[in-house]
Amino acid sequence: MARKGLPQPAGQARLRPVSLVLAVVLLAATLLAGVLVGAAGLPVGGVLKALADRIPFVHIDSGLSVIDENVLFELRLPRALMAALVGGMLAMAGAGYQGVFRNPLADPYLLGAAAGAGVGATMVIVLLPGDPGYAVPLAAFVGAIGGVFLAYALGSTAGRGNGAATLVLAGVAVSSFLAAVQTFLQQLKAEELQRIFSWLLGGVGSADWRQLALIAPYSLVSTVVLLAHGRLLDVLSVGDEEAASLGLSAARVRLTVLVAASLATACAVAVSGLIGFVGIVVPHVVRRLAGGSYRVVLPLSLLGGAAFLEVADLVARTVIEPAELPLGVVTAFVGGPFFVAVLRASRRQVET
């Protein structure tokens, strides 16, 4: 939590109401598009009336048939909400990691979360016969948390000279090891490779209300913690020694944000598989448009990430319909060139 007496670092900005309203409107528009677009055409007016009819004490005849209502509430709405939730979590986690490491290239998979989730999901698919059901997201969640824990434990014991750099190197080492474990598990049951790669490439096509309820509490906790630490990340951005002179424990803030960001990543990965680049693209765009203060970047990344992945999911299910592209492929098409652009911009800043 922020301390009342903590001085404001230079250049810190507050979240402007106009920016917040624009982000909310953008998200609402993409959510509406997410429930309207599909093989079965649904009228806009009927969808809006059906959604309003679910508000307590409001009763409106939508005019939709029973089949159309089932399509809306059992297929499209859970999928649209899941895409928004996953995108928001990944983007906000990316902003949190970038604040901790003071590096715009840091992303939610930095500390072994993705590799751990991949091992957990692969283990369930390989070892459990038949349809594992909700065991896959649960195992992915446990694996993601376990991967981050291993990276943090290794980074903490390796040395305290350069905390951020040590954690990054530990994350790379843990990710490499877990990737080897995952490859070994895949070879144990080669006939399941298609299912394994389908999960690894990411998607929200199987989203339902139970999955949303499964991750909602963890998503809420991580969101509250990260948003509450925006001001402290601004102070931390001036450097550990300067932050300590202002009465701030940099190690405590870094650990808290790492845990919250990793929890958000684990929630997203558990239900969607591995969807890359959201945590790099969205926070960077937000900084360019609204400034670099984390009091601004974190909430706008949450909303912007939700809208971004909603649009990506629309592309994934329409560009080659009736088939679908893996959602991770769509984000990689956008994020790959974007990553190169950010890398070149960072290099120019270092050279100047």
CSV table of C-alpha atoms in Angstrom, one decimal:
chain,number,residue,atom,x,y,z
A,1,MET,CA,0.0,0.0,0.0
A,2,ALA,CA,1.1,3.5,-0.7
A,3,ARG,CA,2.3,5.6,2.2
A,4,LYS,CA,0.7,9.0,2.8
A,5,GLY,CA,4.0,10.7,3.5
A,6,LEU,CA,5.8,9.4,0.5
A,7,PRO,CA,7.1,12.1,-1.8
A,8,GLN,CA,5.9,12.3,-5.4
A,9,PRO,CA,8.7,11.5,-8.0
A,10,ALA,CA,9.2,13.9,-10.8
A,11,GLY,CA,7.0,13.6,-13.8
A,12,GLN,CA,4.3,11.5,-12.1
A,13,ALA,CA,0.9,11.9,-13.6
A,14,ARG,CA,-2.6,11.0,-12.6
A,15,LEU,CA,-5.1,9.0,-14.6
A,16,ARG,CA,-7.2,11.5,-16.6
A,17,PRO,CA,-10.9,10.8,-16.7
A,18,VAL,CA,-11.0,11.3,-20.5
A,19,SER,CA,-8.4,8.5,-21.0
A,20,LEU,CA,-10.3,6.2,-18.7
A,21,VAL,CA,-13.6,6.8,-20.5
A,22,LEU,CA,-12.1,6.3,-23.9
A,23,ALA,CA,-10.5,3.0,-22.7
A,24,VAL,CA,-13.8,1.8,-21.3
A,25,VAL,CA,-15.7,2.7,-24.4
A,26,LEU,CA,-13.2,0.9,-26.6
A,27,LEU,CA,-13.5,-2.2,-24.4
A,28,ALA,CA,-17.3,-2.1,-24.5
A,29,ALA,CA,-17.2,-1.8,-28.3
A,30,THR,CA,-14.9,-4.8,-28.7
A,31,LEU,CA,-16.9,-6.9,-26.2
A,32,LEU,CA,-20.1,-6.1,-28.2
A,33,ALA,CA,-18.4,-7.1,-31.4
A,34,GLY,CA,-17.2,-10.3,-29.7
A,35,VAL,CA,-20.8,-11.4,-29.0
A,36,LEU,CA,-22.2,-10.3,-32.3
A,37,VAL,CA,-19.6,-11.8,-34.7
A,38,GLY,CA,-20.0,-15.5,-35.5
A,39,ALA,CA,-21.5,-18.1,-37.8
A,40,ALA,CA,-25.0,-17.5,-36.4
A,41,GLY,CA,-26.0,-13.9,-37.1
A,42,LEU,CA,-27.5,-12.2,-34.0
A,43,PRO,CA,-29.3,-8.8,-34.3
A,44,VAL,CA,-27.7,-6.0,-32.3
A,45,GLY,CA,-30.9,-4.8,-30.8
A,46,GLY,CA,-31.9,-8.3,-29.7
A,47,VAL,CA,-28.5,-8.9,-28.1
A,48,LEU,CA,-28.6,-5.6,-26.2
A,49,LYS,CA,-32.1,-6.4,-25.0
A,50,ALA,CA,-31.1,-9.9,-23.9
A,51,LEU,CA,-28.2,-8.5,-22.0
A,52,ALA,CA,-30.3,-5.8,-20.4
A,53,ASP,CA,-32.9,-8.5,-19.4
A,54,ARG,CA,-30.2,-10.2,-17.2
A,55,ILE,CA,-29.9,-7.0,-15.1
A,56,PRO,CA,-31.8,-7.4,-11.8
A,57,PHE,CA,-35.3,-5.9,-11.7
A,58,VAL,CA,-35.2,-5.3,-15.5
A,59,HIS,CA,-37.5,-7.3,-17.7
A,60,ILE,CA,-37.2,-6.8,-21.5
A,61,ASP,CA,-38.4,-9.2,-24.3
A,62,SER,CA,-35.3,-9.6,-26.5
A,63,GLY,CA,-37.1,-11.3,-29.3
A,64,LEU,CA,-34.3,-13.9,-29.6
A,65,SER,CA,-35.2,-17.5,-30.0
A,66,VAL,CA,-34.1,-20.1,-27.4
A,67,ILE,CA,-31.3,-21.3,-29.7
A,68,ASP,CA,-30.1,-17.7,-30.2
A,69,GLU,CA,-30.1,-17.0,-26.5
A,70,ASN,CA,-28.1,-20.2,-25.9
A,71,VAL,CA,-25.6,-19.2,-28.5
A,72,LEU,CA,-25.3,-15.8,-26.9
A,73,PHE,CA,-25.1,-16.8,-23.2
A,74,GLU,CA,-23.4,-20.2,-23.4
A,75,LEU,CA,-20.9,-19.7,-26.2
A,76,ARG,CA,-20.2,-16.1,-27.2
A,77,LEU,CA,-20.5,-14.2,-24.0
A,78,PRO,CA,-18.2,-16.5,-21.9
A,79,ARG,CA,-15.7,-16.5,-24.8
A,80,ALA,CA,-15.8,-12.7,-25.1
A,81,LEU,CA,-15.4,-12.2,-21.3
A,82,MET,CA,-12.6,-14.8,-21.2
A,83,ALA,CA,-10.7,-13.1,-24.0
A,84,ALA,CA,-11.1,-9.7,-22.2
A,85,LEU,CA,-10.0,-11.2,-18.8
A,86,VAL,CA,-7.0,-13.0,-20.2
A,87,GLY,CA,-5.8,-9.9,-22.2
A,88,GLY,CA,-6.3,-7.6,-19.3
A,89,MET,CA,-4.3,-9.9,-16.9
A,90,LEU,CA,-1.4,-10.4,-19.4
A,91,ALA,CA,-1.1,-6.7,-20.2
A,92,MET,CA,-1.3,-5.6,-16.6
A,93,ALA,CA,1.2,-8.3,-15.5
A,94,GLY,CA,3.5,-7.1,-18.3
A,95,ALA,CA,3.3,-3.5,-17.0
A,96,GLY,CA,4.1,-4.8,-13.5
A,97,TYR,CA,7.1,-6.8,-14.6
A,98,GLN,CA,8.4,-3.8,-16.6
A,99,GLY,CA,8.1,-1.6,-13.5
A,100,VAL,CA,10.0,-4.1,-11.3
A,101,PHE,CA,12.8,-4.6,-13.8
A,102,ARG,CA,12.7,-1.1,-15.3
A,103,ASN,CA,12.9,-2.7,-18.7
A,104,PRO,CA,10.2,-2.2,-21.5
A,105,LEU,CA,11.0,-5.7,-22.9
A,106,ALA,CA,10.0,-7.6,-19.8
A,107,ASP,CA,6.8,-9.7,-20.2
A,108,PRO,CA,4.6,-12.0,-18.2
A,109,TYR,CA,6.6,-15.1,-19.2
A,110,LEU,CA,9.9,-13.8,-18.0
A,111,LEU,CA,10.1,-15.8,-14.7
A,112,GLY,CA,9.1,-19.2,-15.9
A,113,ALA,CA,5.4,-18.8,-15.6
A,114,ALA,CA,4.7,-20.0,-19.2
A,115,ALA,CA,7.2,-22.8,-19.0
A,116,GLY,CA,5.7,-24.0,-15.7
A,117,ALA,CA,2.2,-23.9,-17.0
A,118,GLY,CA,3.2,-25.8,-20.1
A,119,VAL,CA,4.7,-28.6,-18.0
A,120,GLY,CA,1.6,-28.8,-15.8
A,121,ALA,CA,-0.8,-29.0,-18.8
A,122,THR,CA,1.4,-31.4,-20.7
A,123,MET,CA,1.7,-33.7,-17.6
A,124,VAL,CA,-2.1,-33.9,-17.3
A,125,ILE,CA,-2.7,-34.5,-21.0
A,126,VAL,CA,0.0,-37.2,-21.1
A,127,LEU,CA,-0.8,-39.0,-17.8
A,128,LEU,CA,-4.6,-38.8,-17.5
A,129,PRO,CA,-6.6,-41.0,-20.0
A,130,GLY,CA,-9.5,-39.6,-21.8
A,131,ASP,CA,-10.7,-36.0,-21.4
A,132,PRO,CA,-8.9,-34.4,-18.5
A,133,GLY,CA,-11.5,-31.6,-18.3
A,134,TYR,CA,-10.7,-28.9,-15.8
A,135,ALA,CA,-7.5,-30.7,-14.6
A,136,VAL,CA,-5.6,-29.0,-17.5
A,137,PRO,CA,-6.2,-25.4,-16.3
A,138,LEU,CA,-5.7,-26.3,-12.7
A,139,ALA,CA,-2.4,-28.1,-13.5
A,140,ALA,CA,-1.3,-25.2,-15.6
A,141,PHE,CA,-2.1,-22.7,-12.8
A,142,VAL,CA,-0.1,-24.8,-10.3
A,143,GLY,CA,2.7,-25.2,-12.8
A,144,ALA,CA,2.9,-21.4,-13.5
A,145,ILE,CA,3.1,-20.5,-9.8
A,146,GLY,CA,5.7,-23.3,-9.3
A,147,GLY,CA,7.8,-22.0,-12.2
A,148,VAL,CA,7.8,-18.5,-10.7
A,149,PHE,CA,8.6,-19.8,-7.3
A,150,LEU,CA,11.6,-21.8,-8.6
A,151,ALA,CA,12.9,-18.7,-10.5
A,152,TYR,CA,12.5,-16.4,-7.5
A,153,ALA,CA,14.1,-19.0,-5.1
A,154,LEU,CA,17.0,-19.5,-7.4
A,155,GLY,CA,17.4,-15.7,-8.0
A,156,SER,CA,17.3,-15.0,-4.3
A,157,THR,CA,20.0,-17.6,-3.4
A,158,ALA,CA,22.3,-16.7,-6.3
A,159,GLY,CA,23.2,-13.3,-5.0
A,160,ARG,CA,22.0,-9.9,-4.0
A,161,GLY,CA,24.3,-7.7,-6.0
A,162,ASN,CA,21.9,-7.0,-8.8
A,163,GLY,CA,18.4,-8.2,-7.9
A,164,ALA,CA,16.6,-7.5,-11.1
A,165,ALA,CA,19.3,-9.0,-13.4
A,166,THR,CA,19.7,-12.0,-11.2
A,167,LEU,CA,15.9,-12.7,-11.3
A,168,VAL,CA,15.9,-12.5,-15.1
A,169,LEU,CA,18.8,-14.9,-15.5
A,170,ALA,CA,17.1,-17.3,-13.0
A,171,GLY,CA,13.9,-17.1,-15.0
A,172,VAL,CA,15.7,-18.0,-18.2
A,173,ALA,CA,17.4,-20.9,-16.5
A,174,VAL,CA,14.2,-22.3,-15.0
A,175,SER,CA,12.3,-21.8,-18.3
A,176,SER,CA,15.0,-23.7,-20.2
A,177,PHE,CA,14.9,-26.6,-17.7
A,178,LEU,CA,11.1,-26.8,-17.7
A,179,ALA,CA,11.0,-26.7,-21.5
A,180,ALA,CA,13.3,-29.8,-21.5
A,181,VAL,CA,11.0,-31.5,-19.0
A,182,GLN,CA,8.0,-30.7,-21.2
A,183,THR,CA,9.7,-32.1,-24.3
A,184,PHE,CA,10.5,-35.3,-22.4
A,185,LEU,CA,6.8,-35.6,-21.3
A,186,GLN,CA,5.7,-35.1,-24.9
A,187,GLN,CA,7.8,-38.0,-26.1
A,188,LEU,CA,6.3,-40.3,-23.6
A,189,LYS,CA,3.0,-40.1,-25.5
A,190,ALA,CA,3.5,-38.9,-29.0
A,191,GLU,CA,-0.1,-39.5,-30.0
A,192,GLU,CA,-1.1,-36.6,-27.8
A,193,LEU,CA,1.2,-34.1,-29.5
A,194,GLN,CA,-1.7,-32.4,-31.4
A,195,ARG,CA,-3.7,-31.7,-28.2
A,196,ILE,CA,-0.6,-30.5,-26.4
A,197,PHE,CA,0.4,-28.1,-29.2
A,198,SER,CA,-3.2,-26.9,-29.6
A,199,TRP,CA,-3.1,-25.9,-25.9
A,200,LEU,CA,0.3,-24.4,-26.1
A,201,LEU,CA,-0.6,-22.1,-29.1
A,202,GLY,CA,-3.4,-20.5,-27.0
A,203,GLY,CA,-7.1,-19.8,-27.4
A,204,VAL,CA,-10.3,-19.1,-25.5
A,205,GLY,CA,-12.7,-21.2,-27.7
A,206,SER,CA,-13.5,-23.6,-24.8
A,207,ALA,CA,-14.3,-20.8,-22.3
A,208,ASP,CA,-17.3,-21.3,-20.1
A,209,TRP,CA,-18.8,-19.8,-17.0
A,210,ARG,CA,-17.2,-22.4,-14.7
A,211,GLN,CA,-13.7,-21.4,-16.0
A,212,LEU,CA,-14.5,-17.8,-15.5
A,213,ALA,CA,-15.6,-18.4,-11.9
A,214,LEU,CA,-12.5,-20.5,-11.4
A,215,ILE,CA,-10.0,-17.7,-12.1
A,216,ALA,CA,-12.1,-14.6,-11.2
A,217,PRO,CA,-11.1,-14.5,-7.5
A,218,TYR,CA,-7.4,-14.7,-8.3
A,219,SER,CA,-7.7,-12.2,-11.0
A,220,LEU,CA,-9.4,-9.8,-8.7
A,221,VAL,CA,-6.7,-10.1,-6.0
A,222,SER,CA,-3.9,-9.6,-8.5
A,223,THR,CA,-5.6,-6.6,-10.0
A,224,VAL,CA,-6.2,-4.9,-6.7
A,225,VAL,CA,-2.6,-5.4,-5.6
A,226,LEU,CA,-1.1,-4.2,-8.8
A,227,LEU,CA,-3.3,-1.1,-9.1
A,228,ALA,CA,-2.5,-0.3,-5.5
A,229,HIS,CA,1.2,-0.4,-6.2
A,230,GLY,CA,1.2,2.0,-9.2
A,231,ARG,CA,2.5,4.9,-7.1
A,232,LEU,CA,5.2,2.8,-5.5
A,233,LEU,CA,6.4,1.6,-8.9
A,234,ASP,CA,6.8,5.2,-9.9
A,235,VAL,CA,9.0,5.8,-6.9
A,236,LEU,CA,10.9,2.6,-7.6
A,237,SER,CA,11.6,3.8,-11.1
A,238,VAL,CA,14.1,6.4,-9.8
A,239,GLY,CA,16.3,3.6,-8.5
A,240,ASP,CA,16.6,1.4,-5.4
A,241,GLU,CA,18.9,3.7,-3.4
A,242,GLU,CA,16.8,6.8,-4.1
A,243,ALA,CA,13.7,4.9,-3.2
A,244,ALA,CA,15.3,3.8,0.1
A,245,SER,CA,16.1,7.4,0.8
A,246,LEU,CA,12.4,8.2,0.5
A,247,GLY,CA,11.5,5.5,3.0
A,248,LEU,CA,10.5,2.8,0.5
A,249,SER,CA,11.5,-0.8,0.8
A,250,ALA,CA,12.4,-1.6,-2.8
A,251,ALA,CA,12.7,-5.4,-2.1
A,252,ARG,CA,9.3,-5.6,-0.5
A,253,VAL,CA,7.6,-3.7,-3.4
A,254,ARG,CA,9.5,-5.8,-6.0
A,255,LEU,CA,8.4,-9.1,-4.3
A,256,THR,CA,4.8,-8.0,-3.9
A,257,VAL,CA,4.5,-6.9,-7.5
A,258,LEU,CA,6.2,-10.0,-8.8
A,259,VAL,CA,3.8,-12.2,-6.9
A,260,ALA,CA,0.8,-10.3,-8.0
A,261,ALA,CA,1.9,-10.2,-11.7
A,262,SER,CA,2.8,-13.9,-11.6
A,263,LEU,CA,-0.6,-14.7,-10.1
A,264,ALA,CA,-2.3,-12.7,-13.0
A,265,THR,CA,-0.2,-14.6,-15.5
A,266,ALA,CA,-1.0,-17.9,-14.0
A,267,CYS,CA,-4.7,-17.2,-14.1
A,268,ALA,CA,-4.5,-16.3,-17.8
A,269,VAL,CA,-2.3,-19.1,-18.9
A,270,ALA,CA,-4.3,-21.7,-17.0
A,271,VAL,CA,-7.4,-21.1,-19.1
A,272,SER,CA,-6.0,-19.9,-22.4
A,273,GLY,CA,-2.7,-21.6,-23.0
A,274,LEU,CA,0.4,-19.6,-24.0
A,275,ILE,CA,-0.5,-16.2,-25.6
A,276,GLY,CA,2.6,-14.1,-26.1
A,277,PHE,CA,3.4,-10.4,-26.7
A,278,VAL,CA,0.3,-8.9,-25.1
A,279,GLY,CA,2.3,-7.9,-22.0
A,280,ILE,CA,4.8,-6.0,-24.3
A,281,VAL,CA,2.6,-4.5,-26.9
A,282,VAL,CA,-0.2,-3.0,-24.8
A,283,PRO,CA,1.9,-1.3,-22.0
A,284,HIS,CA,4.2,0.2,-24.6
A,285,VAL,CA,1.3,1.7,-26.5
A,286,VAL,CA,-0.2,3.0,-23.3
A,287,ARG,CA,3.1,4.7,-22.4
A,288,ARG,CA,3.3,6.4,-25.8
A,289,LEU,CA,-0.3,7.6,-25.6
A,290,ALA,CA,-0.8,8.5,-21.9
A,291,GLY,CA,2.6,8.8,-20.3
A,292,GLY,CA,4.9,6.6,-18.3
A,293,SER,CA,3.5,6.9,-14.8
A,294,TYR,CA,2.4,3.4,-13.5
A,295,ARG,CA,-0.6,5.0,-11.9
A,296,VAL,CA,-1.7,5.5,-15.5
A,297,VAL,CA,-0.1,2.6,-17.2
A,298,LEU,CA,-1.5,-0.2,-15.0
A,299,PRO,CA,-5.2,0.6,-15.3
A,300,LEU,CA,-5.1,1.5,-18.9
A,301,SER,CA,-3.1,-1.6,-19.7
A,302,LEU,CA,-5.8,-3.6,-18.0
A,303,LEU,CA,-8.5,-2.1,-20.2
A,304,GLY,CA,-6.4,-1.9,-23.3
A,305,GLY,CA,-5.2,-5.5,-23.0
A,306,ALA,CA,-8.7,-6.7,-22.7
A,307,ALA,CA,-9.7,-4.8,-25.8
A,308,PHE,CA,-6.6,-5.9,-27.7
A,309,LEU,CA,-7.1,-9.6,-27.1
A,310,GLU,CA,-10.8,-9.3,-27.9
A,311,VAL,CA,-9.9,-8.0,-31.3
A,312,ALA,CA,-7.3,-10.7,-31.7
A,313,ASP,CA,-9.8,-13.3,-30.9
A,314,LEU,CA,-12.2,-11.9,-33.5
A,315,VAL,CA,-9.5,-12.1,-36.1
A,316,ALA,CA,-8.6,-15.7,-35.0
A,317,ARG,CA,-12.1,-17.0,-35.5
A,318,THR,CA,-13.0,-15.1,-38.7
A,319,VAL,CA,-9.9,-14.9,-40.9
A,320,ILE,CA,-10.0,-18.6,-42.1
A,321,GLU,CA,-13.5,-19.5,-41.0
A,322,PRO,CA,-15.1,-22.0,-40.5
A,323,ALA,CA,-11.7,-23.0,-39.1
A,324,GLU,CA,-9.9,-20.9,-36.4
A,325,LEU,CA,-6.4,-19.7,-36.0
A,326,PRO,CA,-4.7,-20.3,-32.6
A,327,LEU,CA,-4.9,-17.0,-30.7
A,328,GLY,CA,-1.2,-17.1,-29.9
A,329,VAL,CA,-0.5,-17.1,-33.6
A,330,VAL,CA,-2.5,-13.9,-34.1
A,331,THR,CA,-0.8,-12.1,-31.2
A,332,ALA,CA,2.6,-13.3,-32.5
A,333,PHE,CA,1.9,-11.8,-36.0
A,334,VAL,CA,1.4,-8.4,-34.2
A,335,GLY,CA,3.8,-8.8,-31.4
A,336,GLY,CA,6.9,-10.1,-33.3
A,337,PRO,CA,7.5,-7.0,-35.4
A,338,PHE,CA,6.4,-4.8,-32.5
A,339,PHE,CA,9.0,-6.4,-30.2
A,340,VAL,CA,11.7,-5.7,-32.8
A,341,ALA,CA,10.6,-2.1,-33.0
A,342,VAL,CA,10.7,-1.7,-29.2
A,343,LEU,CA,14.1,-3.4,-29.1
A,344,ARG,CA,15.5,-1.0,-31.8
A,345,ALA,CA,14.1,2.0,-29.9
A,346,SER,CA,15.6,0.9,-26.7
A,347,ARG,CA,19.0,0.4,-28.3
A,348,ARG,CA,18.8,4.0,-29.8
A,349,GLN,CA,18.1,5.3,-26.3
A,350,VAL,CA,21.1,3.5,-24.9
A,351,GLU,CA,23.4,4.8,-27.6
A,352,THR,CA,22.3,8.4,-27.2
